[in-house]
mmCIF file of C-alpha atoms in Angstrom:
data_model
loop_
_atom_site.group_PDB
_atom_site.id
_atom_site.type_symbol
_atom_site.label_atom_id
_atom_site.label_comp_id
_atom_site.label_asym_id
_atom_site.label_seq_id
_atom_site.Cartn_x
_atom_site.Cartn_y
_atom_site.Cartn_z
ATOM 1 C CA MET A 8 0.074 -0.111 0.065
ATOM 2 C CA SER A 9 2.699 2.451 0.703
ATOM 3 C CA ASN A 10 4.203 1.993 -2.640
ATOM 4 C CA ALA A 11 0.802 2.552 -4.376
ATOM 5 C CA LYS A 12 0.509 6.173 -3.259
ATOM 6 C CA PRO A 13 4.003 7.478 -4.815
ATOM 7 C CA THR A 14 3.140 5.599 -8.031
ATOM 8 C CA ASN A 15 -0.296 7.477 -8.318
ATOM 9 C CA SER A 16 1.586 10.888 -7.606
ATOM 10 C CA ARG A 17 4.065 9.988 -10.229
ATOM 11 C CA LYS A 18 1.552 9.463 -12.483
ATOM 12 C CA VAL A 19 -0.503 12.579 -11.919
ATOM 13 C CA VAL A 20 2.664 14.764 -12.056
ATOM 14 C CA THR A 21 3.605 13.042 -15.438
ATOM 15 C CA ASN A 22 0.030 13.753 -16.945
ATOM 16 C CA ILE A 23 -0.033 17.473 -15.661
ATOM 17 C CA VAL A 24 3.513 18.033 -17.441
ATOM 18 C CA LEU A 25 2.589 16.165 -20.399
ATOM 19 C CA TRP A 26 -0.653 18.311 -20.782
ATOM 20 C CA VAL A 27 1.158 21.681 -20.258
ATOM 21 C CA VAL A 28 3.853 20.508 -22.864
ATOM 22 C CA LEU A 29 1.163 19.806 -25.252
ATOM 23 C CA CYS A 30 -0.674 23.121 -24.532
ATOM 24 C CA ILE A 31 2.514 24.924 -25.129
ATOM 25 C CA LEU A 32 3.055 22.923 -28.245
ATOM 26 C CA LEU A 33 -0.521 23.551 -29.562
ATOM 27 C CA LEU A 34 -0.244 27.267 -28.926
ATOM 28 C CA LEU A 35 3.136 27.464 -31.019
ATOM 29 C CA PHE A 36 1.464 25.814 -33.813
ATOM 30 C CA VAL A 37 -1.989 27.723 -33.888
ATOM 31 C CA PHE A 38 -0.375 30.970 -33.303
ATOM 32 C CA PRO A 39 0.904 31.911 -36.757
ATOM 33 C CA PHE A 40 -2.602 31.165 -37.783
ATOM 34 C CA PHE A 41 -4.105 33.205 -35.145
ATOM 35 C CA ILE A 42 -1.927 35.939 -36.229
ATOM 36 C CA VAL A 43 -3.185 35.754 -39.887
ATOM 37 C CA VAL A 44 -6.836 35.596 -38.953
ATOM 38 C CA VAL A 45 -6.287 38.669 -36.630
ATOM 39 C CA ASN A 46 -4.606 41.092 -39.187
ATOM 40 C CA VAL A 47 -6.603 40.068 -42.316
ATOM 41 C CA PHE A 48 -9.395 42.274 -41.055
ATOM 42 C CA LYS A 49 -6.963 45.261 -40.262
ATOM 43 C CA THR A 50 -5.738 48.109 -42.518
ATOM 44 C CA ARG A 51 -2.083 48.107 -43.469
ATOM 45 C CA ALA A 52 -1.126 50.805 -41.048
ATOM 46 C CA ASP A 53 -2.832 48.991 -37.994
ATOM 47 C CA ILE A 54 -0.978 45.830 -39.053
ATOM 48 C CA THR A 55 2.347 47.448 -38.630
ATOM 49 C CA SER A 56 1.503 49.358 -35.633
ATOM 50 C CA SER A 57 -0.304 46.803 -33.315
ATOM 51 C CA PRO A 58 -0.048 43.487 -35.075
ATOM 52 C CA LEU A 59 -1.123 41.511 -31.818
ATOM 53 C CA SER A 60 -4.468 43.543 -31.208
ATOM 54 C CA LEU A 61 -7.681 42.027 -32.023
ATOM 55 C CA VAL A 62 -8.828 45.439 -33.832
ATOM 56 C CA GLY A 63 -6.956 48.154 -35.329
ATOM 57 C CA GLU A 64 -7.564 51.604 -34.646
ATOM 58 C CA HIS A 65 -9.168 52.138 -38.151
ATOM 59 C CA GLY A 66 -11.670 49.447 -37.078
ATOM 60 C CA PHE A 67 -12.664 46.152 -38.958
ATOM 61 C CA THR A 68 -12.312 45.985 -42.876
ATOM 62 C CA LEU A 69 -12.948 43.554 -45.575
ATOM 63 C CA ALA A 70 -11.171 45.639 -48.191
ATOM 64 C CA ASN A 71 -7.755 42.998 -48.270
ATOM 65 C CA PHE A 72 -9.897 40.487 -49.574
ATOM 66 C CA PRO A 73 -11.239 42.046 -52.987
ATOM 67 C CA SER A 74 -7.738 43.666 -53.514
ATOM 68 C CA ALA A 75 -5.689 40.609 -52.884
ATOM 69 C CA MET A 76 -8.313 38.488 -55.165
ATOM 70 C CA SER A 77 -8.022 41.335 -58.115
ATOM 71 C CA LYS A 78 -4.156 41.443 -57.883
ATOM 72 C CA MET A 79 -3.398 37.699 -57.813
ATOM 73 C CA ASN A 80 -6.376 37.063 -60.362
ATOM 74 C CA PHE A 81 -7.467 34.612 -57.766
ATOM 75 C CA TRP A 82 -9.977 32.766 -59.555
ATOM 76 C CA THR A 83 -7.779 31.691 -62.123
ATOM 77 C CA VAL A 84 -5.088 30.637 -60.140
ATOM 78 C CA PHE A 85 -7.320 28.866 -57.435
ATOM 79 C CA GLY A 86 -8.736 26.889 -60.771
ATOM 80 C CA ASN A 87 -5.210 25.843 -61.685
ATOM 81 C CA SER A 88 -4.392 24.931 -57.992
ATOM 82 C CA LEU A 89 -7.848 22.879 -57.911
ATOM 83 C CA PHE A 90 -7.190 20.935 -61.421
ATOM 84 C CA ILE A 91 -3.622 20.145 -60.736
ATOM 85 C CA THR A 92 -4.355 19.027 -56.946
ATOM 86 C CA ILE A 93 -7.270 17.126 -57.749
ATOM 87 C CA SER A 94 -5.767 15.395 -60.759
ATOM 88 C CA ALA A 95 -2.504 14.659 -59.187
ATOM 89 C CA THR A 96 -3.982 13.331 -55.762
ATOM 90 C CA THR A 97 -6.612 11.137 -57.608
ATOM 91 C CA LEU A 98 -3.843 9.459 -60.126
ATOM 92 C CA THR A 99 -1.384 8.923 -57.205
ATOM 93 C CA VAL A 100 -4.043 7.369 -55.173
ATOM 94 C CA ILE A 101 -5.132 5.118 -58.028
ATOM 95 C CA PHE A 102 -1.676 4.183 -59.395
ATOM 96 C CA SER A 103 -0.068 3.347 -55.915
ATOM 97 C CA ALA A 104 -2.876 1.732 -54.671
ATOM 98 C CA MET A 105 -3.125 -0.909 -57.634
ATOM 99 C CA ALA A 106 0.997 -1.070 -57.723
ATOM 100 C CA ALA A 107 0.888 -2.135 -54.004
ATOM 101 C CA TYR A 108 -1.567 -4.784 -54.639
ATOM 102 C CA VAL A 109 -0.211 -6.521 -57.385
ATOM 103 C CA ILE A 110 3.327 -6.459 -55.448
ATOM 104 C CA VAL A 111 1.673 -7.725 -52.467
ATOM 105 C CA ARG A 112 -0.091 -10.421 -53.799
ATOM 106 C CA ASN A 113 2.800 -11.351 -56.078
ATOM 107 C CA PRO A 114 5.485 -12.195 -53.431
ATOM 108 C CA HIS A 115 7.487 -14.381 -55.424
ATOM 109 C CA TRP A 116 7.603 -11.954 -58.275
ATOM 110 C CA LYS A 117 11.192 -10.463 -58.468
ATOM 111 C CA PHE A 118 10.481 -7.670 -60.567
ATOM 112 C CA GLY A 119 7.878 -6.612 -58.193
ATOM 113 C CA SER A 120 10.190 -6.960 -55.182
ATOM 114 C CA LEU A 121 12.792 -5.000 -57.120
ATOM 115 C CA LEU A 122 10.374 -1.996 -58.066
ATOM 116 C CA PHE A 123 9.438 -1.549 -54.519
ATOM 117 C CA ALA A 124 12.819 -1.708 -53.412
ATOM 118 C CA LEU A 125 13.646 0.857 -56.041
ATOM 119 C CA MET A 126 10.436 3.119 -54.904
ATOM 120 C CA ILE A 127 11.581 3.034 -51.154
ATOM 121 C CA ALA A 128 15.348 3.885 -52.195
ATOM 122 C CA SER A 129 14.028 6.655 -54.095
ATOM 123 C CA MET A 130 11.908 8.595 -51.380
ATOM 124 C CA VAL A 131 15.741 9.107 -49.443
ATOM 125 C CA ILE A 132 16.640 11.325 -52.894
ATOM 126 C CA PRO A 133 16.121 15.245 -52.191
ATOM 127 C CA PHE A 134 14.022 16.939 -54.873
ATOM 128 C CA GLN A 135 16.583 19.819 -54.952
ATOM 129 C CA VAL A 136 19.287 17.136 -56.430
ATOM 130 C CA LEU A 137 16.688 16.596 -59.505
ATOM 131 C CA MET A 138 15.958 20.208 -59.986
ATOM 132 C CA VAL A 139 18.662 21.394 -62.666
ATOM 133 C CA PRO A 140 18.326 17.983 -64.610
ATOM 134 C CA LEU A 141 14.451 18.065 -64.571
ATOM 135 C CA VAL A 142 14.462 21.752 -65.996
ATOM 136 C CA SER A 143 16.936 20.832 -68.606
ATOM 137 C CA VAL A 144 15.560 17.431 -69.756
ATOM 138 C CA TYR A 145 11.774 18.654 -69.934
ATOM 139 C CA GLY A 146 12.507 22.025 -70.874
ATOM 140 C CA GLY A 147 15.501 22.098 -72.855
ATOM 141 C CA MET A 148 15.324 18.948 -74.834
ATOM 142 C CA LEU A 149 11.794 17.814 -74.825
ATOM 143 C CA GLY A 150 10.125 21.287 -74.338
ATOM 144 C CA VAL A 151 7.211 20.267 -72.332
ATOM 145 C CA LEU A 152 7.392 22.682 -69.391
ATOM 146 C CA ASN A 153 4.634 25.393 -69.058
ATOM 147 C CA SER A 154 1.983 22.598 -69.066
ATOM 148 C CA ARG A 155 -0.443 21.789 -66.242
ATOM 149 C CA ILE A 156 -0.054 18.248 -67.606
ATOM 150 C CA THR A 157 3.510 17.864 -67.368
ATOM 151 C CA LEU A 158 3.331 19.313 -63.597
ATOM 152 C CA ILE A 159 0.515 16.938 -62.563
ATOM 153 C CA LEU A 160 2.631 13.875 -64.227
ATOM 154 C CA MET A 161 5.823 15.125 -61.934
ATOM 155 C CA HIS A 162 3.753 15.496 -58.955
ATOM 156 C CA VAL A 163 2.541 11.744 -59.390
ATOM 157 C CA GLY A 164 5.940 10.754 -60.029
ATOM 158 C CA PHE A 165 7.555 12.226 -57.141
ATOM 159 C CA SER A 166 4.622 11.227 -54.595
ATOM 160 C CA VAL A 167 3.618 7.814 -55.860
ATOM 161 C CA SER A 168 6.531 5.964 -53.900
ATOM 162 C CA LEU A 169 5.417 7.089 -50.357
ATOM 163 C CA ALA A 170 1.805 6.295 -51.252
ATOM 164 C CA THR A 171 2.520 2.714 -52.307
ATOM 165 C CA PHE A 172 4.462 2.401 -49.493
ATOM 166 C CA MET A 173 1.572 3.048 -47.143
ATOM 167 C CA PHE A 174 -0.845 0.982 -49.426
ATOM 168 C CA HIS A 175 1.552 -1.895 -49.159
ATOM 169 C CA GLY A 176 1.559 -2.041 -45.653
ATOM 170 C CA ALA A 177 -2.281 -1.492 -45.170
ATOM 171 C CA ILE A 178 -3.049 -4.343 -47.867
ATOM 172 C CA LYS A 179 -0.480 -6.768 -46.540
ATOM 173 C CA THR A 180 -1.592 -6.355 -42.932
ATOM 174 C CA ASN A 181 -5.391 -5.550 -42.905
ATOM 175 C CA ILE A 182 -6.883 -7.285 -46.171
ATOM 176 C CA PRO A 183 -7.418 -10.881 -45.475
ATOM 177 C CA LEU A 184 -6.620 -13.055 -48.512
ATOM 178 C CA GLU A 185 -9.356 -15.335 -47.782
ATOM 179 C CA LEU A 186 -11.714 -12.610 -48.867
ATOM 180 C CA GLU A 187 -10.069 -12.539 -52.420
ATOM 181 C CA GLU A 188 -9.806 -16.260 -52.592
ATOM 182 C CA SER A 189 -13.842 -16.273 -51.802
ATOM 183 C CA ALA A 190 -14.426 -13.717 -54.464
ATOM 184 C CA ASN A 191 -12.668 -15.743 -56.785
ATOM 185 C CA ILE A 192 -14.558 -18.795 -56.095
ATOM 186 C CA ASP A 193 -17.841 -16.909 -56.901
ATOM 187 C CA GLY A 194 -16.397 -16.023 -60.475
ATOM 188 C CA CYS A 195 -14.892 -12.337 -59.497
ATOM 189 C CA THR A 196 -11.959 -11.179 -61.609
ATOM 190 C CA LYS A 197 -8.986 -9.934 -60.245
ATOM 191 C CA TRP A 198 -9.991 -6.319 -61.556
ATOM 192 C CA ARG A 199 -13.340 -6.592 -60.121
ATOM 193 C CA THR A 200 -11.825 -8.069 -56.751
ATOM 194 C CA PHE A 201 -9.631 -5.271 -56.212
ATOM 195 C CA TRP A 202 -12.008 -2.138 -56.966
ATOM 196 C CA GLN A 203 -15.299 -3.757 -55.105
ATOM 197 C CA ILE A 204 -13.515 -5.836 -52.184
ATOM 198 C CA VAL A 205 -9.862 -4.678 -51.739
ATOM 199 C CA PHE A 206 -9.898 -0.888 -52.637
ATOM 200 C CA PRO A 207 -13.200 0.146 -50.361
ATOM 201 C CA LEU A 208 -11.509 -1.528 -47.271
ATOM 202 C CA LEU A 209 -8.619 0.621 -47.710
ATOM 203 C CA LYS A 210 -10.742 3.911 -47.207
ATOM 204 C CA PRO A 211 -8.202 4.904 -44.197
ATOM 205 C CA THR A 212 -5.392 4.496 -46.034
ATOM 206 C CA VAL A 213 -6.987 6.443 -49.102
ATOM 207 C CA ALA A 214 -7.990 9.538 -46.773
ATOM 208 C CA THR A 215 -4.538 9.553 -45.185
ATOM 209 C CA VAL A 216 -2.665 9.615 -48.582
ATOM 210 C CA THR A 217 -5.289 12.096 -49.963
ATOM 211 C CA ILE A 218 -4.584 14.615 -47.189
ATOM 212 C CA ILE A 219 -0.880 14.349 -47.349
ATOM 213 C CA ASP A 220 -0.597 14.622 -51.103
ATOM 214 C CA ALA A 221 -3.283 17.258 -51.580
ATOM 215 C CA MET A 222 -1.537 19.305 -48.905
ATOM 216 C CA ALA A 223 1.788 18.833 -50.748
ATOM 217 C CA PHE A 224 0.561 19.491 -54.201
ATOM 218 C CA TRP A 225 -1.874 22.678 -52.910
ATOM 219 C CA ASN A 226 1.060 24.142 -50.947
ATOM 220 C CA ASP A 227 3.962 23.411 -53.026
ATOM 221 C CA TYR A 228 5.917 26.312 -54.537
ATOM 222 C CA LEU A 229 9.427 25.035 -55.825
ATOM 223 C CA LEU A 230 8.283 22.522 -58.528
ATOM 224 C CA PRO A 231 5.499 24.771 -60.042
ATOM 225 C CA SER A 232 7.597 27.655 -60.256
ATOM 226 C CA LEU A 233 10.293 25.454 -62.412
ATOM 227 C CA VAL A 234 7.728 24.290 -64.502
ATOM 228 C CA LEU A 235 4.835 27.077 -64.969
ATOM 229 C CA GLY A 236 6.100 30.180 -66.483
ATOM 230 C CA ARG A 237 3.108 31.984 -67.671
ATOM 231 C CA LYS A 238 0.975 33.954 -65.549
ATOM 232 C CA GLN A 239 -2.018 32.211 -66.713
ATOM 233 C CA LEU A 240 -0.820 28.914 -65.543
ATOM 234 C CA TYR A 241 -0.022 30.024 -62.095
ATOM 235 C CA THR A 242 -0.949 28.440 -58.988
ATOM 236 C CA ILE A 243 -1.823 30.073 -55.280
ATOM 237 C CA PRO A 244 1.773 29.622 -53.966
ATOM 238 C CA ILE A 245 3.221 31.365 -57.050
ATOM 239 C CA ALA A 246 0.823 34.109 -57.430
ATOM 240 C CA THR A 247 1.106 35.158 -53.662
ATOM 241 C CA GLN A 248 4.510 36.555 -54.824
ATOM 242 C CA ALA A 249 2.840 39.349 -56.778
ATOM 243 C CA PHE A 250 2.257 41.058 -53.026
ATOM 244 C CA TYR A 251 6.332 40.840 -52.284
ATOM 245 C CA GLY A 252 7.914 44.128 -53.616
ATOM 246 C CA THR A 253 11.576 45.024 -53.896
ATOM 247 C CA TYR A 254 11.112 47.965 -51.298
ATOM 248 C CA SER A 255 7.660 47.191 -49.642
ATOM 249 C CA THR A 256 5.131 44.525 -48.863
ATOM 250 C CA ASP A 257 1.641 44.932 -48.370
ATOM 251 C CA ILE A 258 1.005 42.494 -45.321
ATOM 252 C CA GLY A 259 -2.648 43.049 -45.413
ATOM 253 C CA LEU A 260 -3.103 41.735 -48.962
ATOM 254 C CA VAL A 261 -0.634 38.817 -48.355
ATOM 255 C CA MET A 262 -2.600 38.046 -45.211
ATOM 256 C CA ALA A 263 -6.015 37.909 -47.254
ATOM 257 C CA ALA A 264 -4.044 35.315 -49.869
ATOM 258 C CA LEU A 265 -2.620 33.063 -47.379
ATOM 259 C CA LEU A 266 -6.133 32.808 -45.705
ATOM 260 C CA LEU A 267 -7.823 32.048 -48.847
ATOM 261 C CA ALA A 268 -5.062 29.484 -50.039
ATOM 262 C CA MET A 269 -5.395 27.782 -46.634
ATOM 263 C CA LEU A 270 -9.267 27.341 -46.661
ATOM 264 C CA PRO A 271 -9.796 24.557 -49.096
ATOM 265 C CA ILE A 272 -7.233 22.263 -47.330
ATOM 266 C CA LEU A 273 -8.593 22.861 -43.847
ATOM 267 C CA ILE A 274 -11.966 21.977 -45.362
ATOM 268 C CA LEU A 275 -10.579 19.017 -46.807
ATOM 269 C CA TYR A 276 -9.114 17.931 -43.300
ATOM 270 C CA VAL A 277 -12.451 18.583 -41.565
ATOM 271 C CA PHE A 278 -14.082 16.210 -43.882
ATOM 272 C CA LEU A 279 -11.273 13.691 -43.820
ATOM 273 C CA GLN A 280 -9.878 13.703 -40.233
ATOM 274 C CA ARG A 281 -11.683 10.728 -38.834
ATOM 275 C CA TYR A 282 -10.281 8.528 -41.251
ATOM 276 C CA VAL A 283 -6.555 10.189 -40.899
ATOM 277 C CA VAL A 284 -6.204 8.876 -37.570
ATOM 278 C CA ALA A 285 -7.484 5.535 -38.637
ATOM 279 C CA GLY A 286 -4.921 5.447 -41.667
ATOM 280 C CA VAL A 287 -2.020 6.381 -39.408
ATOM 281 C CA THR A 288 -2.607 3.691 -36.906
ATOM 282 C CA SER A 289 -3.565 1.027 -39.652
ATOM 283 C CA GLY A 290 -1.681 -1.922 -39.395
ATOM 284 C CA ALA A 291 -0.488 -0.962 -35.881
ATOM 285 C CA VAL A 292 -2.343 -3.989 -34.264
ATOM 286 C CA LYS A 293 -3.328 -7.291 -36.113
ATOM 287 C CA GLY A 294 -6.762 -8.520 -35.068
#
């Protein structure tokens, strides 16, 4: 009995310390978003003089939003970002899920094992190493830059390895082979088995891959800036550079543009968050 009280006290102290650390981390992560939301409704002078105040001296204003949307040609760049993100994410999910299924269900296929090993190895190669060759080959030799299709295919190429790795683990751990054997006995083809039985069971992993890749594609600046040179093809991250001048920057317009850029991803995460947790823990415990 004497050892029980110190143990319980230690647990209480540990929980308190853990909660304090988590609250501090939460504040650190939320603070930049809070600054954007607060300052987007202020004038440029109020942002400069009192960035932490809830309301500026000149009051509440919505003028930053129409000005930002006009200057960055918002609906055009929003459409470009939406088309590129949806297309690249959809292709990545489909191709990586099918590739992982083939590799998992053919363990003795040497080429499949080699391909999977190459995918894993490619994940450690920094993108910066490939930048110059990428632009030289696709721009100088092939002349296929300044195209949304080229950017979509590049996004898929760079993201399919991680997605295949995630689907590989989910299929191998959570999809019983007996389900597919039963479907085969009932006359179901491999194609129908995958789409009607296996793929629906991968919903948590699909949601996780969708969130990870959609965020990466939507927020990516470096690759689109290398591929897209015409203003009509710009995505939102590239278009926000219009607010940064050589000698001055309109912070209010920057805040408005950042908030407009964040909203679609936040909405997507709200709808898929319950699947994301299940996808991250998928395969941790095998029933």
